[in-house]
Structures are given as structure tokens and as C-alpha cells.
Tab-separated table of C-alpha atoms in Angstrom:
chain	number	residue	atom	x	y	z
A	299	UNK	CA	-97.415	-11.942	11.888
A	300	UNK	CA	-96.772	-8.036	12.736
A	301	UNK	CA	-96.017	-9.291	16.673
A	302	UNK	CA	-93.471	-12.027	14.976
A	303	UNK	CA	-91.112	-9.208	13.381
A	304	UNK	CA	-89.618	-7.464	16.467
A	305	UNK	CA	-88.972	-10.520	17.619
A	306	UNK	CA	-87.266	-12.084	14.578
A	307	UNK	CA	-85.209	-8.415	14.514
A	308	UNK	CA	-84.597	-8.646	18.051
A	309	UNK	CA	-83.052	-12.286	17.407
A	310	UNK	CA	-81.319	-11.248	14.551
A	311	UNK	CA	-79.470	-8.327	16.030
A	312	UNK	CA	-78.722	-10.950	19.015
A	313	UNK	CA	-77.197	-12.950	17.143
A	314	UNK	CA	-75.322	-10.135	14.881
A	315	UNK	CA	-73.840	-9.091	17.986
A	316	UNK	CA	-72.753	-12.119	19.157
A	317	UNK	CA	-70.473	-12.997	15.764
A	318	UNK	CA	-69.108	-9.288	15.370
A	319	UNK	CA	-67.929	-10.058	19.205
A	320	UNK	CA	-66.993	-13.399	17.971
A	321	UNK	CA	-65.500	-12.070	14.592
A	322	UNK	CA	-63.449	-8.962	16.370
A	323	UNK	CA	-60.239	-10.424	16.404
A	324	UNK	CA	-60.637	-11.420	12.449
A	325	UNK	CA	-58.520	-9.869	9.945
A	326	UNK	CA	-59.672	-7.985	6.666
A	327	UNK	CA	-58.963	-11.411	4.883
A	328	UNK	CA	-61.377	-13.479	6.890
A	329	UNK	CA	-63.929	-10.832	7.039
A	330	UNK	CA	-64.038	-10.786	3.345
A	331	UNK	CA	-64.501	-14.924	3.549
A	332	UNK	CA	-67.348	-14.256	5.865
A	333	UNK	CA	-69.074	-11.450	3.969
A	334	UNK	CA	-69.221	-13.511	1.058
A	335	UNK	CA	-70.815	-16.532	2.591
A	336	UNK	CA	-73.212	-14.817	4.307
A	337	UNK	CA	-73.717	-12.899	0.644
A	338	UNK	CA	-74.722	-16.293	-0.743
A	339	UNK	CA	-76.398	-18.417	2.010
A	340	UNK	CA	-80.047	-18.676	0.749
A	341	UNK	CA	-83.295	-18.324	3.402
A	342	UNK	CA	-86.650	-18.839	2.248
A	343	UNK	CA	-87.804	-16.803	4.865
A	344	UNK	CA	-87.833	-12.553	4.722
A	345	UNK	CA	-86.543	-12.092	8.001
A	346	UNK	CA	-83.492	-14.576	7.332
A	347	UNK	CA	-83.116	-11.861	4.243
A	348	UNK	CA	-83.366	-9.089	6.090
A	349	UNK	CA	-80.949	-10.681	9.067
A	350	UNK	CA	-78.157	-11.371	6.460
A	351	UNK	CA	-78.157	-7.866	4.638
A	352	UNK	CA	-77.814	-6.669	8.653
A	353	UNK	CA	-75.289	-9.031	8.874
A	354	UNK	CA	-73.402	-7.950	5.719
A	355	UNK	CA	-73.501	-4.179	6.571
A	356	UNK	CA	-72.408	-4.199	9.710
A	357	UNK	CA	-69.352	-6.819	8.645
A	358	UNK	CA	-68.398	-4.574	5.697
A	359	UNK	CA	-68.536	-1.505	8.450
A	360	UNK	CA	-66.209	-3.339	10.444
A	361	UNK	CA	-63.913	-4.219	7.458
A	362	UNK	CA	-63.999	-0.733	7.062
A	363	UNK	CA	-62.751	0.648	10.377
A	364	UNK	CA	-59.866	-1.635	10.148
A	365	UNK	CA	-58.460	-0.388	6.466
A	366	UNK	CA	-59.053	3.421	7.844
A	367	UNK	CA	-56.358	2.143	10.805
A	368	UNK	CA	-58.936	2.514	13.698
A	369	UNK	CA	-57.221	0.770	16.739
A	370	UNK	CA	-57.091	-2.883	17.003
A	371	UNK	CA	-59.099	-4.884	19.324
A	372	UNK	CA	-57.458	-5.762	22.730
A	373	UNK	CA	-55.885	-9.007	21.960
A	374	UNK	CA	-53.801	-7.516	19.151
A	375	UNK	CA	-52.711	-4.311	21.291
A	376	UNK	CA	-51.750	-7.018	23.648
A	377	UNK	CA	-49.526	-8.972	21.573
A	378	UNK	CA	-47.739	-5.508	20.388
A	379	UNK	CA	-47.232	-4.489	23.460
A	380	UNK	CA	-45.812	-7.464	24.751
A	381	UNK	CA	-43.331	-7.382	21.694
A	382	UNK	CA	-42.436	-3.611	22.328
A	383	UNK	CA	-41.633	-4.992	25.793
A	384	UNK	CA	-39.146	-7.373	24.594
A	385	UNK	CA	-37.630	-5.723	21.968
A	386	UNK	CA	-37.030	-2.642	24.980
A	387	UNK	CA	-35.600	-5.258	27.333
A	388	UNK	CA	-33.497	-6.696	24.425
A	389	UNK	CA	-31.999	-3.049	23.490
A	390	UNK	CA	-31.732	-2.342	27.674
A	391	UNK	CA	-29.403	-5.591	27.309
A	392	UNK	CA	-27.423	-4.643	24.547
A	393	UNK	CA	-26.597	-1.157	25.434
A	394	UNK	CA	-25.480	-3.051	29.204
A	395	UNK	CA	-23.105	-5.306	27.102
A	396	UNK	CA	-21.807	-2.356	25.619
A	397	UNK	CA	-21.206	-0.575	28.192
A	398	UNK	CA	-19.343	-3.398	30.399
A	399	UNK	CA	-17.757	-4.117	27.609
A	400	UNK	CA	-16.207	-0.650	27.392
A	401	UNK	CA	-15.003	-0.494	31.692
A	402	UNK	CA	-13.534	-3.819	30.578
A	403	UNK	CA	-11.564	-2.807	27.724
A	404	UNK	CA	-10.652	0.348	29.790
A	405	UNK	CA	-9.680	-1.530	33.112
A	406	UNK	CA	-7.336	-3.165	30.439
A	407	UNK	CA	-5.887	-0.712	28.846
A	408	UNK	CA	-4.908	1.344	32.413
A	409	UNK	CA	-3.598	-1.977	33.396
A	410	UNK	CA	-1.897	-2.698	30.164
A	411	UNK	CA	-0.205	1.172	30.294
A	412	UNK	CA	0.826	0.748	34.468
A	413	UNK	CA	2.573	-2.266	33.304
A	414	UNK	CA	4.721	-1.015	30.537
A	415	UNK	CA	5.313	2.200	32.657
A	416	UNK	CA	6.712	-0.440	35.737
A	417	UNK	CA	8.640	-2.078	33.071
A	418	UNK	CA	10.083	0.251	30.916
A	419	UNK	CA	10.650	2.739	34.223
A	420	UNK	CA	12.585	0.702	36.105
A	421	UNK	CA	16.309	1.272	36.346
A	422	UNK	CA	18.855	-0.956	34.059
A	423	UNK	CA	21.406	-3.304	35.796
A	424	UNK	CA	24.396	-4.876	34.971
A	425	UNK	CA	25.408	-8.640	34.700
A	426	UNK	CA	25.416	-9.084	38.329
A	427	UNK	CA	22.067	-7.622	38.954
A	428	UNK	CA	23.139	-4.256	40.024
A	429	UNK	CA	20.905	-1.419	39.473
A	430	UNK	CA	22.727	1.353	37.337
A	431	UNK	CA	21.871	4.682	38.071
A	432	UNK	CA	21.030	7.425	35.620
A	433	UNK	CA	19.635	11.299	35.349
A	434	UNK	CA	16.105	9.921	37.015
A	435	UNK	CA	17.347	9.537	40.497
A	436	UNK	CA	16.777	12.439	42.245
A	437	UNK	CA	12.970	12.545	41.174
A	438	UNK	CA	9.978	11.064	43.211
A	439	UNK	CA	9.404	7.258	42.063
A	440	UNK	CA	6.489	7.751	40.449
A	441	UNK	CA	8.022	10.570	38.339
A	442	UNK	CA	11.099	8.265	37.704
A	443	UNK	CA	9.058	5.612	36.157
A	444	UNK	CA	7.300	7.985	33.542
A	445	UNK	CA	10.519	9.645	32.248
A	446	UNK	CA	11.990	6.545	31.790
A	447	UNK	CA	8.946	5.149	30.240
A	448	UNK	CA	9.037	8.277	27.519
A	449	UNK	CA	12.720	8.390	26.891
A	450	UNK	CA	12.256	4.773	26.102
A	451	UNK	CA	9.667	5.380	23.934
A	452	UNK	CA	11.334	8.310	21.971
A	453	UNK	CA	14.548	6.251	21.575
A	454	UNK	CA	12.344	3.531	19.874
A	455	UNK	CA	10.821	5.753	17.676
A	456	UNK	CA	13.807	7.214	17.026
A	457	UNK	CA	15.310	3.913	15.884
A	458	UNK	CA	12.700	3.140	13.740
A	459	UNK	CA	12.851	6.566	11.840
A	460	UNK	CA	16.271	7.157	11.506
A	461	UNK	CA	18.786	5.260	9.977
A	462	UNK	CA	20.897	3.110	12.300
A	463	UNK	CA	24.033	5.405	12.316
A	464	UNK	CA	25.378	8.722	10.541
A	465	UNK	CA	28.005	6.216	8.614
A	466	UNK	CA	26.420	3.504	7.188
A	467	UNK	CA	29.677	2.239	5.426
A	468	UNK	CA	33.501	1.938	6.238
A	469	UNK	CA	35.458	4.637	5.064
A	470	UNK	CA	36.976	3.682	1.475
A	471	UNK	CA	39.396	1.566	0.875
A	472	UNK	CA	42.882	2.505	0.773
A	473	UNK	CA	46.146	1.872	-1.460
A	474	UNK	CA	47.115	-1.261	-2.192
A	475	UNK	CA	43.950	-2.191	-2.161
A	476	UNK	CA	41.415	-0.939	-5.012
A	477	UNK	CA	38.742	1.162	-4.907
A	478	UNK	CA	36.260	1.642	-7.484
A	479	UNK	CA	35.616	5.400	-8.525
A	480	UNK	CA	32.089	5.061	-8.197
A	481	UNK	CA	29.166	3.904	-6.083
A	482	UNK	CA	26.345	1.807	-7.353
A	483	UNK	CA	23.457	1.317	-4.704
A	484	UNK	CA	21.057	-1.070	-6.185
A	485	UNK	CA	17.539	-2.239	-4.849
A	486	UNK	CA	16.554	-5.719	-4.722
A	487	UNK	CA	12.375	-6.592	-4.826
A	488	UNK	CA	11.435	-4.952	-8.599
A	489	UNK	CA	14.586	-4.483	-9.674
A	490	UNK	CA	16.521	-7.880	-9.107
A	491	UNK	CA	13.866	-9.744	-8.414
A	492	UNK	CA	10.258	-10.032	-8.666
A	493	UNK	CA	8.206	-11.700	-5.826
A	494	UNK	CA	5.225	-14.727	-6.535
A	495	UNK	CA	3.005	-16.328	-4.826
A	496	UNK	CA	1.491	-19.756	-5.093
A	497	UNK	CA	-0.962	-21.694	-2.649
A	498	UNK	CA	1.128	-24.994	-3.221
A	499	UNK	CA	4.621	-23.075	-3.083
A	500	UNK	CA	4.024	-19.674	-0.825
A	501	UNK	CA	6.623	-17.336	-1.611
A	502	UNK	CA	9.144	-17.315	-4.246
A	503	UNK	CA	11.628	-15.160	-5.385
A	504	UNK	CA	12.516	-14.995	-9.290
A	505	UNK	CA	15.826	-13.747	-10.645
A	506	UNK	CA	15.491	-11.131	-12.888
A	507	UNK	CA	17.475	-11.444	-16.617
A	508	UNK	CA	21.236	-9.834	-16.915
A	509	UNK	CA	21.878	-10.137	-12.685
A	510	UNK	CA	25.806	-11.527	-13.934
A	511	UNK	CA	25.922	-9.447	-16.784
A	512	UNK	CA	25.425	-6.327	-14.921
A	513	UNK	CA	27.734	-7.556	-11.850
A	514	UNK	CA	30.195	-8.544	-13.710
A	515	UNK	CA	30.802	-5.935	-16.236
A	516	UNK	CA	30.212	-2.987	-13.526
A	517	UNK	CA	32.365	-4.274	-10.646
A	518	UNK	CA	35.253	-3.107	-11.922
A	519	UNK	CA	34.155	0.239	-12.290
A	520	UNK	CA	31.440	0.583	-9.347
A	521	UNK	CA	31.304	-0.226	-5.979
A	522	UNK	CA	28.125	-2.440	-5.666
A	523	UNK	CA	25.680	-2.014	-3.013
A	524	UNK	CA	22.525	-3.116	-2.038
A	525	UNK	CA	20.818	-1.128	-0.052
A	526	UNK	CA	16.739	-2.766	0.502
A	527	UNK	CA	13.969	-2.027	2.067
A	528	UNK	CA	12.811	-5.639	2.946
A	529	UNK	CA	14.258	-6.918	6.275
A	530	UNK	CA	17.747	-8.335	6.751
A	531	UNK	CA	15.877	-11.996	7.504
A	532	UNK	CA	14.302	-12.133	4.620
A	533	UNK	CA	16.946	-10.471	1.682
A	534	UNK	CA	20.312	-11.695	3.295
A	535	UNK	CA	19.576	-15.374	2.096
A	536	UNK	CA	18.336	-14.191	-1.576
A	537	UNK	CA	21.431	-11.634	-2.019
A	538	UNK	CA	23.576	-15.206	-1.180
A	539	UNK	CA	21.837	-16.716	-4.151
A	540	UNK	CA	21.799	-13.934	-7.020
A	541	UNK	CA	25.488	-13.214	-6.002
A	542	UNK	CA	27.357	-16.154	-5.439
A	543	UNK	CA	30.545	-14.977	-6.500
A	544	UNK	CA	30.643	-11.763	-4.136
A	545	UNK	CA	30.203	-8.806	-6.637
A	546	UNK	CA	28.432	-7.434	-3.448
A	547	UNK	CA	30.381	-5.593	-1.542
A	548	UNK	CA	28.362	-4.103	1.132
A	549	UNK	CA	24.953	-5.032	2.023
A	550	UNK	CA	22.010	-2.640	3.710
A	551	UNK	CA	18.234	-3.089	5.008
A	552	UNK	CA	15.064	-1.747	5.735
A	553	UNK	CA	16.915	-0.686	9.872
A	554	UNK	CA	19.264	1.540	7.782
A	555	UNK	CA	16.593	3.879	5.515
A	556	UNK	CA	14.975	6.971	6.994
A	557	UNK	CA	11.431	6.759	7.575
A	558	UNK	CA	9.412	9.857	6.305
A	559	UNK	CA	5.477	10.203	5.055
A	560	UNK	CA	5.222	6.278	5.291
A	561	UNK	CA	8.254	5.460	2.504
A	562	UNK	CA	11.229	4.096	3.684
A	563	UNK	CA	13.941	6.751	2.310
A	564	UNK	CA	17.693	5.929	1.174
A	565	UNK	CA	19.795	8.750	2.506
A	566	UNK	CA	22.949	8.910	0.304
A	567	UNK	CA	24.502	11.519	2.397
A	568	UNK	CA	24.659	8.597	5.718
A	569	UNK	CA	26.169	6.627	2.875
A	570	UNK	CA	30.411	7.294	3.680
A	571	UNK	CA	30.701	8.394	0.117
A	572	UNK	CA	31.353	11.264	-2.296
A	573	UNK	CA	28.007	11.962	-3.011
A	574	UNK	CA	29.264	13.129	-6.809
A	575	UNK	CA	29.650	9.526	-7.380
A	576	UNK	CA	26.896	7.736	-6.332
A	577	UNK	CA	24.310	6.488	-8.526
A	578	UNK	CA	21.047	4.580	-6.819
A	579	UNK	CA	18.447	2.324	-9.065
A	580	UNK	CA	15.452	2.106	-7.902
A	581	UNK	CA	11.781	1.263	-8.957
A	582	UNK	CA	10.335	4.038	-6.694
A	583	UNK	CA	11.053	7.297	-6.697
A	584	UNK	CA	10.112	7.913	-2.923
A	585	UNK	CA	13.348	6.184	-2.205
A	586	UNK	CA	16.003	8.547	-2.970
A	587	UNK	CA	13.610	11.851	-2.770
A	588	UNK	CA	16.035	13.272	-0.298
A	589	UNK	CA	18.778	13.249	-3.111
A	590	UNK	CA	16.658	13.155	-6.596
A	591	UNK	CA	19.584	13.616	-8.975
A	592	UNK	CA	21.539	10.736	-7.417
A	593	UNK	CA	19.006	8.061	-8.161
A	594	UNK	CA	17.653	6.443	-11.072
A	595	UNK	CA	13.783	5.382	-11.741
A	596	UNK	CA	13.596	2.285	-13.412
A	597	UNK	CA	10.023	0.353	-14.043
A	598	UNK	CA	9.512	-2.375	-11.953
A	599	UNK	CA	10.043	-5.636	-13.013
A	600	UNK	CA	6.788	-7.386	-13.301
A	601	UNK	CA	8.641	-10.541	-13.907
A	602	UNK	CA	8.718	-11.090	-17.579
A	603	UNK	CA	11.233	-13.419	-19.051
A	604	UNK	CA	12.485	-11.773	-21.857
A	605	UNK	CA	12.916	-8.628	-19.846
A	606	UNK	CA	16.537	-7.258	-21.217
A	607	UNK	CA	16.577	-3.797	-19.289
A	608	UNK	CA	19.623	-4.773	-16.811
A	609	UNK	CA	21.733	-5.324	-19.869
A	610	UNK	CA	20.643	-1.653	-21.101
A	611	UNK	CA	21.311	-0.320	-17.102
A	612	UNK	CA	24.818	-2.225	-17.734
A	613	UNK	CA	25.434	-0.253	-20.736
A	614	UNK	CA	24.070	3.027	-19.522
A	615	UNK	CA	26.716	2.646	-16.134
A	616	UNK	CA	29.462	1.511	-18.003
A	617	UNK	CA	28.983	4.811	-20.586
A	618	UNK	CA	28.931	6.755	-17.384
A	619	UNK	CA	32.288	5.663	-15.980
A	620	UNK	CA	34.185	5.010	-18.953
A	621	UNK	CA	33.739	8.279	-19.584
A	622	UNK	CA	34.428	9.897	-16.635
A	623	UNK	CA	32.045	11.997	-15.237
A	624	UNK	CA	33.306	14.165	-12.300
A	625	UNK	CA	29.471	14.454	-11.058
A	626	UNK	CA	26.663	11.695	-11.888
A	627	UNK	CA	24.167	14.092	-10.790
A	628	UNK	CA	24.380	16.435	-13.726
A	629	UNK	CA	24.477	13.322	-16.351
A	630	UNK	CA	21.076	12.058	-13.722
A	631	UNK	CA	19.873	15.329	-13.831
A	632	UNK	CA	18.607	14.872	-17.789
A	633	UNK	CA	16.427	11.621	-16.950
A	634	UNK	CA	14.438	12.609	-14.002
A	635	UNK	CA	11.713	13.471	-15.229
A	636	UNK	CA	11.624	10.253	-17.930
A	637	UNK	CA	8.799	7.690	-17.127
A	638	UNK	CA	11.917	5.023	-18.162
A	639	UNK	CA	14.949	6.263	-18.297
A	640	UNK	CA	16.710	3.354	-19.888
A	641	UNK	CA	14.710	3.279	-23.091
A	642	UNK	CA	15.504	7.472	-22.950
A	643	UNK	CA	19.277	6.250	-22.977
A	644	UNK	CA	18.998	4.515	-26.014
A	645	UNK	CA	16.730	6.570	-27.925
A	646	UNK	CA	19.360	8.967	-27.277
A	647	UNK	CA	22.050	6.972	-28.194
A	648	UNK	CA	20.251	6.237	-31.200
A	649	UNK	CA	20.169	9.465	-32.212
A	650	UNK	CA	24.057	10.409	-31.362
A	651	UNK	CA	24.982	7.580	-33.479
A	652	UNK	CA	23.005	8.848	-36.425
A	653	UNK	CA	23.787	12.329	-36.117
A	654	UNK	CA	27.568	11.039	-35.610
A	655	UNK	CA	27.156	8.829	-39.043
A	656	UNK	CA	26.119	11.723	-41.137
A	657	UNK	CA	29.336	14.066	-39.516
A	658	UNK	CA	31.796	11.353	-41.113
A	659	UNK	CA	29.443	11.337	-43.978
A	660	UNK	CA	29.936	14.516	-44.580
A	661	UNK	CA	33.375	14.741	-43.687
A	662	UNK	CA	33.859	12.018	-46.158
A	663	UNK	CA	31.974	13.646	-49.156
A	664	UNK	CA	33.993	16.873	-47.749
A	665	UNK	CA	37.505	15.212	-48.620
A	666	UNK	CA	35.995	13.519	-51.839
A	667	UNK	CA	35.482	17.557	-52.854
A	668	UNK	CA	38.652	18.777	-52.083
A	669	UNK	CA	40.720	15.673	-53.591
A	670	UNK	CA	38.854	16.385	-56.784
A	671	UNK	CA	40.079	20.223	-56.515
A	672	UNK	CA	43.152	19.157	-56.225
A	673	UNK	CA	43.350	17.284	-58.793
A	674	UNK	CA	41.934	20.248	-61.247
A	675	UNK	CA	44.093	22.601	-60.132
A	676	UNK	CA	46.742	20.187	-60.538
A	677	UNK	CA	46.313	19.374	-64.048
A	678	UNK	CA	46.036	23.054	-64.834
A	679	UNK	CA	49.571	23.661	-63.022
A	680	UNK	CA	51.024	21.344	-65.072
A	681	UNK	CA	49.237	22.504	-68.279
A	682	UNK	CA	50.344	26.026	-67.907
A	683	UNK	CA	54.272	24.902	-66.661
A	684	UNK	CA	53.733	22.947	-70.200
């Protein structure tokens, strides 16, 4: 019996060694599986006991090793390394991509550059194909070609900021023919009309309340303009249907403003008029900044129906003229800083009117005074004659 046990241990650790081998590549979840059958597999015999609790410890040591992050067995380094080798290649790849990506995009942007410079740097010519010389003649070509490339470039920009000439309207009109004593300059998107969008209809234009009211009680007074930011394309056709019986006298776009700090600005000095008499409506204040006392802020329209502020703008105007103010700027000046200066008209008015009903109030209870003095010292005249 004693010469049986070393051999039964011998086995045992035999065949320990072969299922830890085995077992190496198993993770903590199937280590716990395997613990607990061993745990409660049953031998009759003391040396199965023994080889099980062997089995056991050296299966819970191995669980161990793994949870403390001890290295993996060879397989599994294997695998990562082979996926740290593609995801290397796959990042070599991407930064390649990005890379030819960039020559390409800069191959095309040299080429894009040498062909507006042989464009835009090559001489004019004339209807019969002449080539018309200019101040770029004497220099070498390539020099040629960039100068006239620039000065190309600075005219265009040049177009775009400034307005299209120093006189953007005829000179007034002369007698017989009648000219109004003042200028209105009026914009079109938020303050005739309000634009709306549909997915069945795109884009459509509404007309804005009072439009013939206001044209046709301030034409004889005003000389209408309108002066818009929008594009001659698109507001040419909608000034056609808002004034159908020509109340609009001159008509200017977006090609005629000044462009500064990203707003398209109305210059009323480029205008051809006496500057004292021009009054612009607008829903931004950006607009007229060069000239703030010649333009009026209204709020823009946000396309309410029963909107009536273009029959208050009438009445405003029409006060203005009719009573003949030598300079609209001073009358301007006292609305600038109103967040609506329309309903600041009529408050005001409100309150002339009721300060101007008390005056004949008391003027009236005045002369009710005196008649009655009269009358007493009258009687006593007569008394004392008596």
C-alpha cells in the first residue's frame, strides 16, 4: 500500500499537468466551470481525493494569475499581435490616402490658379480679333499675365463693393415737367412684402396691406424709389406686380448698394438728390448707417394680415411734406433711437391733439370769462349813466 502512493501521486500530477497544458488557453469563465466540477466529482478512493484537491489548487492558482493580469498564454499574444498588425497597416493606409489626397488637391489648385492667370492675363481684342494693347506691354510675359490677372481681380472686387456709379439717378426733372419736393426710397422684402415658403408652392411673395394707399397718396408729394437689396432678376418682376400703375419712378438693386462689414449699404449721397429731402424706410438699420438721420427703421413685416402700419407710414410722410420741412433729417433725427417709430408718431400725435384740445378749451372758458365781465361792467355803466 505505502509503494502504491508515489505512484498514484506521480499519476496524478501527470495527469494535472497534462489538463493545466490542456486548460491554458481557458478563460476565467471556463476555469470556474472546471473548478466546480472537479469540486463535486465523487471518488471512493483517497488518492482520487487527494488528486482532485491538487487539481482544484492548482486551477484556482491559475485563475488567479490571470485576474492579477499576468501575461497571456501564446495563442492569445498571437491573436493581439496579429490585430495590432492590422490595425498599423490600416492607419499606414489611411494616413497614404491622406496624403495623396492632399498632392492631388494641390496639383489642382496650381493648375486651377495657372489657368485663371492665362485667362484673365491675356490681352483684350476687338470684334475682329485684334489684340488691344494696354500699360502691360513693355513687361516680360510672365509678368504681363499676373498684373493683368490682379487688376482684374481688384476691378471685380471693386464692382462688387461699390455701388455701380457715383450717380445712381438722372438729374431731376425740369420745368414743364413736375418734380416732387421730396425723395422717398423704399425697401421691398419686410417692408412691401414678406417672403414664404411651401414644399408644394416654393417661393412666394405676399403683398403687404396699404401698398396703393401709400403710393397713391405720397406720389404727389414724393418721388418714389425702390432701392433693394435682392437682385434685379428676382425684384424687377414683383415691383411689376405691387405697382401696376407706375407710382415707381426709379428702380435700384442689390449691384447699386455699397458693401461694408457683410450688409449691403444704401448710400444716399450716390443717390442725385438733395440729401435734405430724402427719406429711406427700411426694416434694417445697417442699410442707411452711412446716413442715419435720412432713414427710417420700421419692424419687419412678418406677414400678418391685419398689419395697418403702411397706412400710419402714409400719414407720417404726408405730415412731413404738407408741412414743409426744409430738412427731413432734423424731423428723423427724433425717432432714431425708437424700436418703432410709427407707433412713436402716433403716440405723439396723440398727445399734440390732446394738449391742442385743452388750449381751445381753455381759450374757450377764457372768452366765456371775459364775456361775462363784460357784461358786469356793462350793466354797472348803464346803472351809474342812470
Amino acid at each position: 500500500m505505502s509503494a502504491m502512493f508515489p505512484m498514484c501521486v506521480r499519476a496524478s500530477r501527470s495527469l494535472l499537468r497534462i489538463r493545466s497544458e490542456t486548460l491554458a488557453a481557458s478563460g476565467p469563465q471556463q476555469l470556474l466551470d472546471i473548478i466546480r466540477t472537479l469540486s463535486t466529482e465523487k471518488n471512493p478512493a483517497a488518492t482520487g481525493g487527494a488528486t482532485g484537491g491538487l487539481a482544484q489548487a492548482i486551477l484556482q492558482e491559475k485563475l488567479q494569475q490571470q485576474s492579477q493580469g499576468q501575461p497571456p498564454p501564446e495563442g492569445e499574444r498571437g491573436e493581439k499581435d496579429g490585430e495590432q498588425a492590422e490595425d498599423k497597416k490600416q492607419k499606414e493606409n489611411t494616413a497614404y490616402a491622406k496624403k495623396m489626397a492632399l498632392r492631388l488637391a494641390g496639383l489642382m489648385g496650381l493648375g486651377g490658379a495657372a489657368s485663371l492667370v492665362y485667362i484673365f492675363g491675356t490681352n483684350s481684342v476687338d470684334e475682329q480679333g485684334n489684340r488691344i494693347p494696354d500699360e502691360f506691354d513693355q513687361e516680360p510675359p510672365v509678368i504681363q499675365q499676373l498684373k493683368r490677372t490682379y487688376k482684374y481681380m481688384k476691378d471685380y472686387r471693386q464692382m462688387i463693393i461699390e455701388p455701380t456709379s457715383p450717380k445712381l439717378l438722372p438729374d431731376p426733372l425740369k420745368e414743364p415737367y413736375y418734380q416732387p419736393p421730396y425723395t422717398l426710397v423704399l425697401e421691398l422684402t419686410g417692408v412691401l412684402l414678406h417672403p414664404e415658403w411651401s414644399l408644394s408652392t416654393g417661393w412666394r411673395f405676399k403683398k403687404r396691406p396699404g401698398i396703393d394707399y401709400l403710393f397713391q397718396q405720397l406720389a404727389p408729394l414724393y418721388e418714389i424709389i425702390i432701392f433693394t437689396t435682392e437682385t434685379g432678376m428676382t425684384a424687377f418682376p414683383l415691383i411689376d406686380s405691387i405697382d401696376p400703375q407706375g407710382f415707381v419712378m426709379y428702380r435700384l438693386f442689390r449691384d447699386a448698394t455699397r458693401y461694408m462689414e457683410g450688409h449691403h449699404v444704401k448710400d444716399v449721397s450716390c443717390l442725385n438728390r438733395d440729401t435734405s429731402k430724402v427719406i429711406m424706410v427700411d426694416c434694417k438699420r445697417e442699410s442707411f448707417q452711412l446716413q442715419p438721420f435720412n432713414g427710417l427703421a420700421l419692424t419687419k413685416w412678418d406677414g400678418n394680415s391685419d398689419d395697418r402700419a403702411l397706412y400710419d407710414l402714409a400719414n407720417f410722410l404726408k405730415t412731413i411734406a404738407l408741412s414743409g420741412v426744409d430738412d427731413v433729417r432734423g424731423v428723423l433725427e427724433n425717432y432714431a433711437l425708437e424700436d418703432d417709430p410709427i407707433e412713436a408718431f402716433k403716440r405723439r400725435q396723440a398727445q399734440l391733439a390732446q394738449e391742442e384740445e385743452h388750449r381751445l378749451a381753455d381759450l374757450s372758458q377764457q372768452k366765456k370769462q371775459g364775456l361775462s365781465l363784460g357784461s358786469i361792467a356793462t350793466r354797472f355803466w348803464r346803472s351809474k349813466q342812470q
